[in-house]
Short mmCIF file of C-alpha atoms and ligand atoms in Angstrom, two decimals:
data_model
loop_
_atom_site.label_atom_id
_atom_site.label_comp_id
_atom_site.label_asym_id
_atom_site.label_seq_id
_atom_site.Cartn_x
_atom_site.Cartn_y
_atom_site.Cartn_z
CA MET A 110 -14.70 -9.08 22.77
CA ALA A 111 -15.18 -5.31 22.96
CA GLU A 112 -18.85 -5.63 23.66
CA GLN A 113 -20.71 -3.50 26.18
CA LEU A 114 -21.69 -5.20 29.41
CA TRP A 115 -25.17 -3.74 29.12
CA LYS A 116 -26.13 -4.82 25.59
CA GLY A 117 -29.05 -6.98 26.71
CA ARG A 118 -31.95 -4.65 25.94
CA PHE A 119 -30.59 -2.98 22.83
CA SER A 120 -31.44 -4.04 19.30
CA LYS A 121 -29.14 -1.59 17.54
CA ALA A 122 -25.38 -1.14 17.81
CA VAL A 123 -24.18 2.07 19.42
CA ASP A 124 -22.96 4.74 17.05
CA PRO A 125 -19.15 4.52 17.00
CA ARG A 126 -18.93 8.19 17.88
CA VAL A 127 -20.97 7.61 21.01
CA ASN A 128 -18.85 4.59 21.79
CA ASP A 129 -15.68 6.68 21.72
CA PHE A 130 -17.33 9.52 23.54
CA ASN A 131 -18.57 7.26 26.30
CA SER A 132 -15.45 5.19 26.72
CA SER A 133 -13.06 5.77 29.62
CA ILE A 134 -10.57 2.95 29.06
CA ARG A 135 -8.04 5.47 27.72
CA PHE A 136 -7.55 6.83 31.21
CA ASP A 137 -9.22 4.51 33.73
CA GLN A 138 -6.87 1.67 32.77
CA ARG A 139 -4.56 3.24 35.35
CA MET A 140 -6.76 1.65 38.00
CA ILE A 141 -6.53 -1.88 36.64
CA ALA A 142 -4.55 -3.26 39.60
CA GLU A 143 -7.09 -1.79 42.01
CA ASP A 144 -9.97 -3.08 39.91
CA MET A 145 -8.60 -6.62 40.03
CA HIS A 146 -7.86 -6.35 43.74
CA GLY A 147 -11.47 -5.33 44.41
CA SER A 148 -12.75 -8.11 42.13
CA SER A 149 -10.67 -10.73 43.88
CA VAL A 150 -11.99 -9.75 47.31
CA HIS A 151 -15.56 -9.51 46.02
CA ALA A 152 -15.35 -13.03 44.53
CA ALA A 153 -13.87 -14.46 47.74
CA MET A 154 -16.73 -12.92 49.71
CA LEU A 155 -19.34 -14.28 47.26
CA ALA A 156 -17.91 -17.79 47.76
CA LYS A 157 -17.68 -17.40 51.52
CA GLN A 158 -21.37 -16.44 51.55
CA GLY A 159 -22.30 -19.37 49.32
CA ILE A 160 -23.44 -17.01 46.54
CA ILE A 161 -20.99 -18.55 44.09
CA SER A 162 -19.25 -21.93 44.40
CA ASP A 163 -15.73 -22.39 45.70
CA ALA A 164 -14.77 -23.77 42.30
CA ASP A 165 -15.96 -20.59 40.59
CA ASN A 166 -14.08 -18.49 43.10
CA GLU A 167 -10.91 -20.48 42.51
CA ALA A 168 -11.27 -20.08 38.76
CA ILE A 169 -11.78 -16.32 39.20
CA GLN A 170 -8.76 -15.99 41.51
CA LYS A 171 -6.52 -17.96 39.16
CA GLY A 172 -7.85 -16.06 36.18
CA LEU A 173 -7.12 -12.70 37.83
CA VAL A 174 -3.59 -13.77 38.79
CA GLY A 175 -3.04 -14.90 35.19
CA ILE A 176 -4.30 -11.59 33.80
CA ALA A 177 -2.02 -9.64 36.13
CA ALA A 178 0.97 -11.77 35.11
CA ASP A 179 0.22 -11.43 31.41
CA LEU A 180 -0.24 -7.69 31.67
CA GLU A 181 3.08 -7.50 33.49
CA SER A 182 4.92 -9.60 30.91
CA GLY A 183 3.29 -7.82 27.99
CA ALA A 184 1.56 -11.01 26.77
CA LEU A 185 -1.78 -9.26 27.33
CA GLU A 186 -2.53 -5.73 26.26
CA ILE A 187 -5.39 -3.56 27.37
CA ASP A 188 -8.02 -3.45 24.65
CA PRO A 189 -8.65 0.20 23.77
CA ALA A 190 -12.06 -0.78 22.39
CA ALA A 191 -13.34 -1.90 25.80
CA GLU A 192 -15.74 0.61 27.32
CA ASP A 193 -13.85 0.92 30.56
CA VAL A 194 -11.38 -0.89 32.79
CA HIS A 195 -14.14 -2.81 34.59
CA THR A 196 -15.49 -4.13 31.30
CA PHE A 197 -12.02 -5.10 30.13
CA VAL A 198 -11.21 -7.08 33.27
CA GLU A 199 -14.53 -8.90 33.35
CA GLN A 200 -14.50 -9.75 29.67
CA THR A 201 -10.90 -10.91 29.67
CA LEU A 202 -11.61 -13.04 32.70
CA THR A 203 -14.69 -14.55 31.10
CA ALA A 204 -12.77 -15.29 27.91
CA ARG A 205 -10.25 -17.18 30.04
CA VAL A 206 -12.35 -18.95 32.67
CA GLY A 207 -15.80 -19.09 31.12
CA ASP A 208 -18.97 -18.99 33.25
CA ALA A 209 -17.12 -18.35 36.51
CA GLY A 210 -16.06 -15.00 35.02
CA LYS A 211 -19.69 -14.21 34.27
CA ARG A 212 -20.55 -14.79 37.94
CA LEU A 213 -18.04 -12.24 39.22
CA HIS A 214 -20.42 -9.32 38.83
CA THR A 215 -23.09 -10.91 41.06
CA GLY A 216 -24.32 -8.35 43.61
CA ARG A 217 -22.03 -5.68 42.23
CA SER A 218 -22.31 -2.76 39.83
CA ARG A 219 -19.72 -0.69 38.05
CA ASN A 220 -21.00 2.17 40.17
CA ASP A 221 -19.77 0.73 43.45
CA GLN A 222 -16.81 -0.77 41.63
CA VAL A 223 -15.54 2.55 40.29
CA ALA A 224 -16.09 4.26 43.63
CA LEU A 225 -13.95 1.54 45.22
CA ASP A 226 -11.24 1.55 42.55
CA LEU A 227 -10.76 5.27 42.76
CA ARG A 228 -10.38 5.18 46.52
CA LEU A 229 -7.86 2.35 46.37
CA TRP A 230 -5.92 4.14 43.65
CA MET A 231 -5.86 7.37 45.62
CA ARG A 232 -4.62 5.53 48.70
CA GLY A 233 -1.50 4.38 46.86
CA GLN A 234 -0.95 7.79 45.31
CA SER A 235 -1.39 9.58 48.60
CA ARG A 236 1.39 7.49 50.09
CA GLN A 237 3.67 8.26 47.18
CA LEU A 238 2.99 11.98 47.47
CA GLN A 239 3.65 11.88 51.19
CA LYS A 240 7.02 10.28 50.50
CA ASP A 241 7.78 12.97 47.92
CA ILE A 242 6.89 15.72 50.38
CA ALA A 243 8.97 14.11 53.14
CA ALA A 244 11.99 14.01 50.81
CA LEU A 245 11.62 17.71 50.07
CA ILE A 246 11.29 18.57 53.76
CA LYS A 247 14.46 16.61 54.48
CA ALA A 248 16.34 18.51 51.77
CA ILE A 249 15.04 21.80 53.17
CA CYS A 250 16.12 20.89 56.72
CA LYS A 251 19.60 20.05 55.48
CA LYS A 252 20.01 23.35 53.59
CA ALA A 253 18.54 25.25 56.52
CA GLY A 254 21.02 23.60 58.88
CA GLU A 255 23.89 24.81 56.70
CA ASN A 256 22.53 28.35 56.73
CA THR A 257 21.61 29.16 60.30
CA ALA A 258 24.22 31.94 60.30
CA SER A 259 23.51 33.30 56.80
CA VAL A 260 22.00 36.65 57.74
CA MET A 261 19.69 38.11 55.13
CA PRO A 262 16.94 40.68 55.08
CA GLY A 263 13.50 39.39 55.93
CA TYR A 264 10.82 41.09 53.84
CA THR A 265 7.29 42.31 54.16
CA HIS A 266 5.66 43.87 51.07
CA LEU A 267 8.92 42.78 49.37
CA GLN A 268 10.59 45.63 51.29
CA ARG A 269 13.54 44.88 53.53
CA ALA A 270 12.09 44.65 57.01
CA GLN A 271 14.07 42.88 59.73
CA PRO A 272 17.11 40.61 59.85
CA ILE A 273 16.54 36.87 59.55
CA THR A 274 18.71 34.02 58.29
CA PHE A 275 18.39 31.98 55.15
CA GLY A 276 17.91 28.91 57.35
CA HIS A 277 14.98 30.60 59.06
CA ALA A 278 13.38 31.47 55.71
CA LEU A 279 13.76 27.93 54.40
CA MET A 280 12.30 26.40 57.54
CA ALA A 281 9.12 28.42 57.04
CA TYR A 282 8.55 26.24 53.97
CA ALA A 283 9.38 23.06 55.87
CA TRP A 284 6.49 23.80 58.25
CA MET A 285 4.09 24.51 55.40
CA LEU A 286 5.05 21.21 53.79
CA LEU A 287 4.70 19.33 57.07
CA ARG A 288 1.11 20.54 57.22
CA ASP A 289 0.64 19.38 53.62
CA LEU A 290 1.86 15.96 54.66
CA GLU A 291 -0.54 15.95 57.58
CA ARG A 292 -3.39 17.09 55.32
CA LEU A 293 -2.78 14.16 52.97
CA GLN A 294 -2.73 11.72 55.91
CA ASP A 295 -5.91 13.25 57.20
CA ALA A 296 -7.62 13.03 53.79
CA GLU A 297 -6.43 9.44 53.59
CA SER A 298 -8.14 8.57 56.84
CA ARG A 299 -11.50 9.64 55.40
CA MET A 300 -10.77 8.04 52.05
CA ASN A 301 -10.17 4.75 53.87
CA SER A 302 -12.98 5.05 56.33
CA GLN A 303 -15.92 3.66 54.38
CA CYS A 304 -15.95 1.00 51.70
CA PRO A 305 -18.51 1.56 48.92
CA LEU A 306 -18.36 -2.01 47.60
CA GLY A 307 -21.71 -3.71 48.11
CA SER A 308 -23.70 -0.55 47.46
CA GLY A 309 -24.59 -2.07 44.11
CA ALA A 310 -25.83 0.28 41.43
CA LEU A 311 -27.48 2.49 44.05
CA ALA A 312 -29.91 0.42 46.11
CA GLY A 313 -27.82 -2.38 47.56
CA THR A 314 -28.70 -5.94 46.62
CA THR A 315 -30.83 -8.89 47.64
CA TYR A 316 -27.79 -11.19 47.87
CA PRO A 317 -26.53 -11.87 51.41
CA LEU A 318 -23.25 -9.98 50.95
CA ASP A 319 -20.78 -9.69 53.81
CA ARG A 320 -19.80 -6.07 53.48
CA GLU A 321 -17.80 -6.08 56.72
CA TYR A 322 -15.59 -8.75 55.21
CA THR A 323 -14.89 -6.93 51.94
CA ALA A 324 -14.39 -3.62 53.74
CA SER A 325 -11.81 -5.05 56.11
CA LYS A 326 -10.02 -7.13 53.46
CA LEU A 327 -9.70 -4.02 51.32
CA GLY A 328 -8.23 -1.97 54.15
CA PHE A 329 -11.27 0.12 55.07
CA TYR A 330 -12.48 0.71 58.59
CA ALA A 331 -16.10 -0.20 57.72
CA PRO A 332 -18.59 -0.49 54.88
CA CYS A 333 -20.36 2.76 54.00
CA GLN A 334 -23.71 3.07 55.70
CA ASN A 335 -25.82 4.27 52.82
CA SER A 336 -25.70 2.71 49.37
CA LEU A 337 -26.75 5.91 47.58
CA ASP A 338 -24.00 7.81 49.31
CA GLY A 339 -21.54 5.00 48.60
CA VAL A 340 -21.89 5.25 44.83
CA SER A 341 -22.51 8.92 44.41
CA ASP A 342 -20.15 11.07 46.41
CA ARG A 343 -16.68 12.06 45.33
CA ASP A 344 -15.88 14.25 48.33
CA TYR A 345 -12.81 12.14 49.06
CA ALA A 346 -11.43 12.95 45.59
CA ILE A 347 -12.19 16.63 46.06
CA GLU A 348 -10.54 16.65 49.47
CA PHE A 349 -7.48 14.95 48.03
CA ALA A 350 -7.32 17.43 45.13
CA GLY A 351 -7.77 20.22 47.67
CA ALA A 352 -4.82 19.01 49.74
CA ILE A 353 -2.81 18.69 46.52
CA SER A 354 -3.76 22.23 45.48
CA ILE A 355 -2.68 23.66 48.81
CA CYS A 356 0.65 21.87 48.52
CA MET A 357 1.05 23.25 44.97
CA MET A 358 0.34 26.73 46.34
CA HIS A 359 3.19 26.28 48.82
CA LEU A 360 5.52 25.00 46.10
CA SER A 361 4.55 27.92 43.93
CA ARG A 362 5.48 30.42 46.64
CA LEU A 363 8.76 28.65 47.25
CA SER A 364 9.35 28.73 43.50
CA GLU A 365 8.66 32.44 43.32
CA GLU A 366 11.11 32.92 46.17
CA ILE A 367 13.78 30.89 44.37
CA ILE A 368 13.18 32.89 41.18
CA LEU A 369 13.81 36.10 43.11
CA TRP A 370 16.76 34.74 45.06
CA CYS A 371 18.63 33.63 41.95
CA SER A 372 18.04 36.88 40.03
CA TRP A 373 20.91 39.37 39.70
CA GLU A 374 18.83 41.75 41.81
CA PHE A 375 19.15 39.41 44.79
CA LYS A 376 21.83 36.81 43.98
CA PHE A 377 21.30 35.00 47.30
CA ILE A 378 21.60 31.63 45.59
CA GLU A 379 23.02 30.03 42.48
CA LEU A 380 21.11 27.15 40.94
CA ASP A 381 23.04 24.16 39.71
CA ASP A 382 23.54 24.13 35.93
CA ALA A 383 21.71 20.81 35.78
CA PHE A 384 18.53 22.50 37.02
CA THR A 385 18.51 25.62 34.86
CA THR A 386 18.15 26.37 31.18
CA GLY A 387 19.73 28.87 28.83
CA SER A 388 18.37 31.24 26.25
CA SER A 389 18.66 30.62 22.53
CA ILE A 390 19.69 34.23 21.94
CA MET A 391 21.08 35.70 25.17
CA PRO A 392 24.30 33.86 25.99
CA GLN A 393 24.49 35.14 29.55
CA LYS A 394 21.11 33.76 30.61
CA LYS A 395 20.57 31.05 33.17
CA ASN A 396 16.85 30.69 33.67
CA PRO A 397 15.00 29.11 36.58
CA ASP A 398 12.51 27.36 34.27
CA VAL A 399 11.75 24.58 36.72
CA THR A 400 10.40 26.96 39.31
CA GLU A 401 8.51 29.00 36.75
CA LEU A 402 6.86 25.84 35.50
CA ILE A 403 5.86 24.88 39.02
CA ARG A 404 4.30 28.32 39.42
CA GLY A 405 2.48 27.83 36.12
CA LYS A 406 1.37 24.29 36.85
CA THR A 407 -0.18 25.44 40.12
CA GLY A 408 -2.92 27.12 38.09
CA ARG A 409 -3.48 23.92 36.21
CA VAL A 410 -3.96 21.93 39.44
CA TYR A 411 -6.40 24.54 40.76
CA GLY A 412 -8.23 23.92 37.46
CA ASP A 413 -8.38 20.21 38.27
CA LEU A 414 -9.86 20.92 41.69
CA ASN A 415 -12.35 23.29 40.13
CA THR A 416 -13.34 20.63 37.57
CA LEU A 417 -14.21 18.24 40.39
CA LEU A 418 -16.11 20.80 42.41
CA VAL A 419 -18.15 22.05 39.49
CA MET A 420 -18.74 18.52 38.20
CA MET A 421 -20.36 17.54 41.48
CA LYS A 422 -22.34 20.59 42.39
CA GLY A 423 -25.56 19.97 40.50
CA ILE A 424 -25.96 16.25 39.94
CA PRO A 425 -28.83 14.35 41.56
CA LEU A 426 -28.38 11.08 43.44
CA ALA A 427 -27.06 8.55 42.72
CA TYR A 428 -24.48 7.82 40.00
CA ASP A 429 -24.42 10.15 36.99
CA LYS A 430 -22.10 9.79 34.05
CA ASP A 431 -20.72 13.28 34.70
CA MET A 432 -18.68 11.58 37.40
CA GLN A 433 -16.58 9.77 34.86
CA GLU A 434 -14.87 13.15 34.41
CA ASP A 435 -13.41 12.89 37.91
CA LYS A 436 -10.52 10.66 36.92
CA GLU A 437 -8.60 12.73 34.38
CA ALA A 438 -8.72 15.77 36.64
CA LEU A 439 -7.61 13.82 39.68
CA PHE A 440 -4.91 11.90 37.81
CA ASP A 441 -3.57 15.15 36.42
CA ALA A 442 -3.45 16.80 39.85
CA VAL A 443 -1.62 13.80 41.35
CA ASP A 444 0.83 13.49 38.45
CA THR A 445 1.57 17.20 38.45
CA LEU A 446 2.31 17.39 42.16
CA HIS A 447 4.49 14.29 41.96
CA LEU A 448 6.41 15.74 39.04
CA CYS A 449 6.90 19.11 40.74
CA LEU A 450 8.02 17.61 44.04
CA THR A 451 10.47 15.18 42.52
CA THR A 452 12.04 17.95 40.41
CA VAL A 453 12.21 20.71 42.98
CA THR A 454 13.81 18.50 45.65
CA PRO A 455 17.10 17.80 43.82
CA MET A 456 17.06 21.39 42.56
CA LEU A 457 16.92 22.70 46.10
CA ALA A 458 19.44 20.18 47.36
CA THR A 459 22.00 21.22 44.73
CA MET A 460 21.54 24.99 44.88
CA ARG A 461 24.48 26.98 46.23
CA THR A 462 23.82 29.69 48.79
CA LEU A 463 25.75 32.97 48.64
CA PRO A 464 25.76 34.24 52.24
CA ALA A 465 28.07 37.19 51.49
CA ASN A 466 25.46 38.61 49.10
CA MET A 467 22.71 38.02 51.62
CA ARG A 468 24.76 39.83 54.24
CA ARG A 469 25.41 42.75 51.86
CA ALA A 470 21.69 43.07 51.16
CA ALA A 471 21.03 42.94 54.90
CA ALA A 472 23.39 45.87 55.48
CA LYS A 473 21.23 48.07 53.27
CA GLY A 474 17.63 48.93 53.97
CA PHE A 475 17.82 49.80 57.67
CA ILE A 476 16.57 46.44 58.77
CA ASN A 477 18.08 47.12 62.20
CA ALA A 478 15.95 50.23 62.72
CA THR A 479 13.55 48.32 64.98
CA ASP A 480 16.55 47.17 67.03
CA CYS A 481 17.73 50.78 67.34
CA ALA A 482 14.29 51.81 68.59
CA ASP A 483 14.26 48.82 70.96
CA TYR A 484 17.67 49.94 72.28
CA LEU A 485 16.29 53.35 73.24
CA THR A 486 13.16 51.73 74.68
CA LYS A 487 15.26 49.47 76.89
CA LYS A 488 17.08 52.62 78.11
CA GLY A 489 13.78 54.12 79.23
CA MET A 490 12.42 56.04 76.26
CA PRO A 491 8.74 55.18 75.52
CA PHE A 492 8.65 52.95 72.43
CA ARG A 493 6.50 55.32 70.36
CA ASP A 494 9.03 58.17 70.93
CA ALA A 495 11.94 55.85 70.19
CA TYR A 496 10.19 54.76 66.98
CA LYS A 497 9.75 58.38 65.87
CA LEU A 498 13.30 59.36 66.70
CA THR A 499 14.75 56.36 64.86
CA GLY A 500 12.59 57.25 61.87
CA SER A 501 14.15 60.71 61.75
CA MET A 502 17.62 59.13 62.02
CA VAL A 503 16.82 56.80 59.09
CA SER A 504 15.66 59.67 56.92
CA ALA A 505 18.83 61.68 57.74
CA CYS A 506 20.95 58.61 56.92
CA ILE A 507 19.18 58.16 53.58
CA ALA A 508 19.91 61.79 52.73
CA ALA A 509 23.58 61.31 53.69
CA ASP A 510 23.81 57.89 52.00
CA LYS A 511 24.82 56.20 55.25
CA THR A 512 23.73 53.21 57.28
CA LEU A 513 22.82 53.51 60.96
CA GLU A 514 25.95 51.68 62.05
CA GLU A 515 28.08 54.18 60.11
CA LEU A 516 26.99 57.06 62.40
CA THR A 517 29.64 58.13 64.92
CA LEU A 518 28.77 58.03 68.60
CA LYS A 519 28.82 61.82 68.54
CA GLU A 520 26.26 61.82 65.77
CA PHE A 521 24.15 59.29 67.70
CA LYS A 522 24.24 61.54 70.73
CA THR A 523 22.89 64.50 68.74
CA TYR A 524 19.67 62.46 68.53
CA SER A 525 19.57 61.33 72.16
CA PRO A 526 21.94 61.32 75.14
CA LEU A 527 20.71 57.77 75.84
CA PHE A 528 22.98 56.46 73.07
CA GLU A 529 26.21 54.92 74.37
CA LYS A 530 28.96 52.83 72.76
CA ASP A 531 26.90 49.67 73.21
CA VAL A 532 24.48 50.87 70.53
CA TYR A 533 26.82 49.40 67.91
CA ASP A 534 26.34 45.98 69.43
CA ALA A 535 22.61 46.47 69.63
CA ILE A 536 22.30 47.25 65.93
CA ASP A 537 24.90 44.78 64.71
CA LEU A 538 23.04 42.64 62.15
CA VAL A 539 24.38 39.30 63.30
CA LYS A 540 23.68 40.16 66.92
CA CYS A 541 20.22 41.51 66.01
CA CYS A 542 19.44 38.19 64.45
CA GLU A 543 20.96 36.16 67.26
CA GLY A 544 19.05 38.25 69.79
CA ARG A 545 15.74 37.12 68.31
CA LYS A 546 15.69 33.99 70.40
CA SER A 547 11.94 34.05 70.84
CA TYR A 548 10.30 30.68 70.11
CA GLY A 549 10.10 30.33 66.33
CA GLY A 550 12.47 33.23 65.70
CA PRO A 551 15.58 33.45 63.48
CA ALA A 552 18.32 32.92 66.12
CA ALA A 553 20.45 29.88 65.21
CA MET A 554 19.38 28.02 68.36
CA SER A 555 15.74 28.52 67.46
CA VAL A 556 16.20 27.41 63.85
CA ASN A 557 18.20 24.38 65.00
CA ARG A 558 15.36 23.45 67.32
CA GLN A 559 12.91 23.80 64.43
CA ILE A 560 15.04 21.49 62.32
CA ALA A 561 15.24 18.91 65.09
CA ASP A 562 11.47 19.11 65.67
CA ALA A 563 10.67 18.81 61.97
CA GLU A 564 12.96 15.82 61.62
CA ALA A 565 11.38 14.16 64.65
CA ILE A 566 7.91 14.62 63.09
CA LEU A 567 9.19 13.01 59.89
CA ARG A 568 10.56 10.05 61.86
CA ASP A 569 7.15 9.56 63.51
CA TRP A 570 5.47 9.81 60.12
CA GLU A 571 7.81 7.18 58.71
CA GLU A 572 6.99 4.82 61.57
CA THR A 573 3.21 5.12 61.26
CA GLU A 574 3.53 4.92 57.48
CA ASN A 575 5.40 1.62 57.71
CA ALA A 576 2.94 0.24 60.24
CA GLU A 577 -0.04 1.23 58.05
CA GLU A 578 1.47 -0.41 55.02
CA GLU A 579 1.97 -3.62 56.95
CA SER A 580 -1.57 -3.63 58.32
CA ILE A 581 -3.22 -2.99 54.96
CA TYR A 582 -1.26 -5.15 52.58
N1 LIG B 720 -16.53 4.43 33.51
C1 LIG B 720 -17.46 4.76 34.51
C2 LIG B 720 -16.92 5.90 35.39
O1 LIG B 720 -15.78 6.13 35.34
C3 LIG B 720 -17.73 3.57 35.39
C4 LIG B 720 -19.11 3.52 35.95
C5 LIG B 720 -20.09 3.33 34.88
N2 LIG B 720 -21.40 3.16 35.38
C6 LIG B 720 -22.48 3.35 34.59
N3 LIG B 720 -23.61 3.14 35.13
N4 LIG B 720 -22.36 3.73 33.36
O2 LIG B 720 -17.66 6.56 36.07
#
């Protein structure tokens, strides 16, 4: 049964080492559902075009349904000795339905078959990843909504810079992830645009195939226009891995942030026990392993993307066996992102925020210095002078171990007569934050609007997602 499909011209058996080396069944069996789906549509088209008989088509369809059922029930196992998933399906079918099975491959090659299978597989995975991302965005919006008044220092260069809220910081990640979602949808539209089936090995076929029919039945917008292109590009896989890598980069930054936030140096959050680990020697430790692993796995996914890019960069048209290497890299990138998203979401949802610590950190570091300078500017002092004067006040405060708001009005006035009692309001951290009502800023009303907008985008996404699923399946 585990015989190569291409044995015809060979007089000698393949060396078992080459057999193992060449074989892809170990990993490409993940695409078996897609392979059978493509085969079923191909056979239906062959019958419709009179290339095979209706009876053969019926036998093929029944055979495929039987194989799917037996795989599901465990009555049939994938043969690890088969060269690849395409070989396994065709040979199993032939063993069950005889000559009809041997007619399935008419006008088709494994080259267009694998290009189709991979696209169909990616389509399903892309939808799953989008759902995972949407769940994380929802969790972020919820946490952000609970923390629109949790004032904390905003940082640049990891130095305390200006007052923001924890809700504002979290929402920054929601917007990054919304773009990731959009990127996946966008990649999906190209992945679904052109159907490679019917490209044959590279040069099409002499059979009167109806490529429009197979393309539309398989959920593509059209058949691909060039058979060489159809079997030989993997740009859709690279684009998908690129979108996945960018999303991993965002998760990695969020992870780094969480690692900092839960350290004793910050203590802005406390992770739930269920999402941390201890140390075998230091009893006090509670480690954010999940986030560190996400940061680490990001490198691994970049490696997957790099594998695909390098694999493709020097191969001539059309199919080359190098391309078999695309699957493990792509599968790994997809699995890794899925794993990271589905672990970080409950971790984020269960983390406890510690607004009092955030507020304490905000009180140190002169993050209201810009507001003090703005106060003087609004009273008529040119901004550059106000900036300089506030700088000298900050350095005097550092020397005296004081904050700006701890200066008496008398002390304020030694710097400028423009200072009045209302300066305390102007540099009050909560008011500083609330005053930043500019579109996109940290004021609660602005963050609440961001949350509402993000949630509306997710609702739209859900609607189109449901409609797409209905139209394709
Ligand atoms: N296992 C192969 C792959 O993944 C399928 C295509 C094989 N085609 C060929 N001409 N050897 O790329």
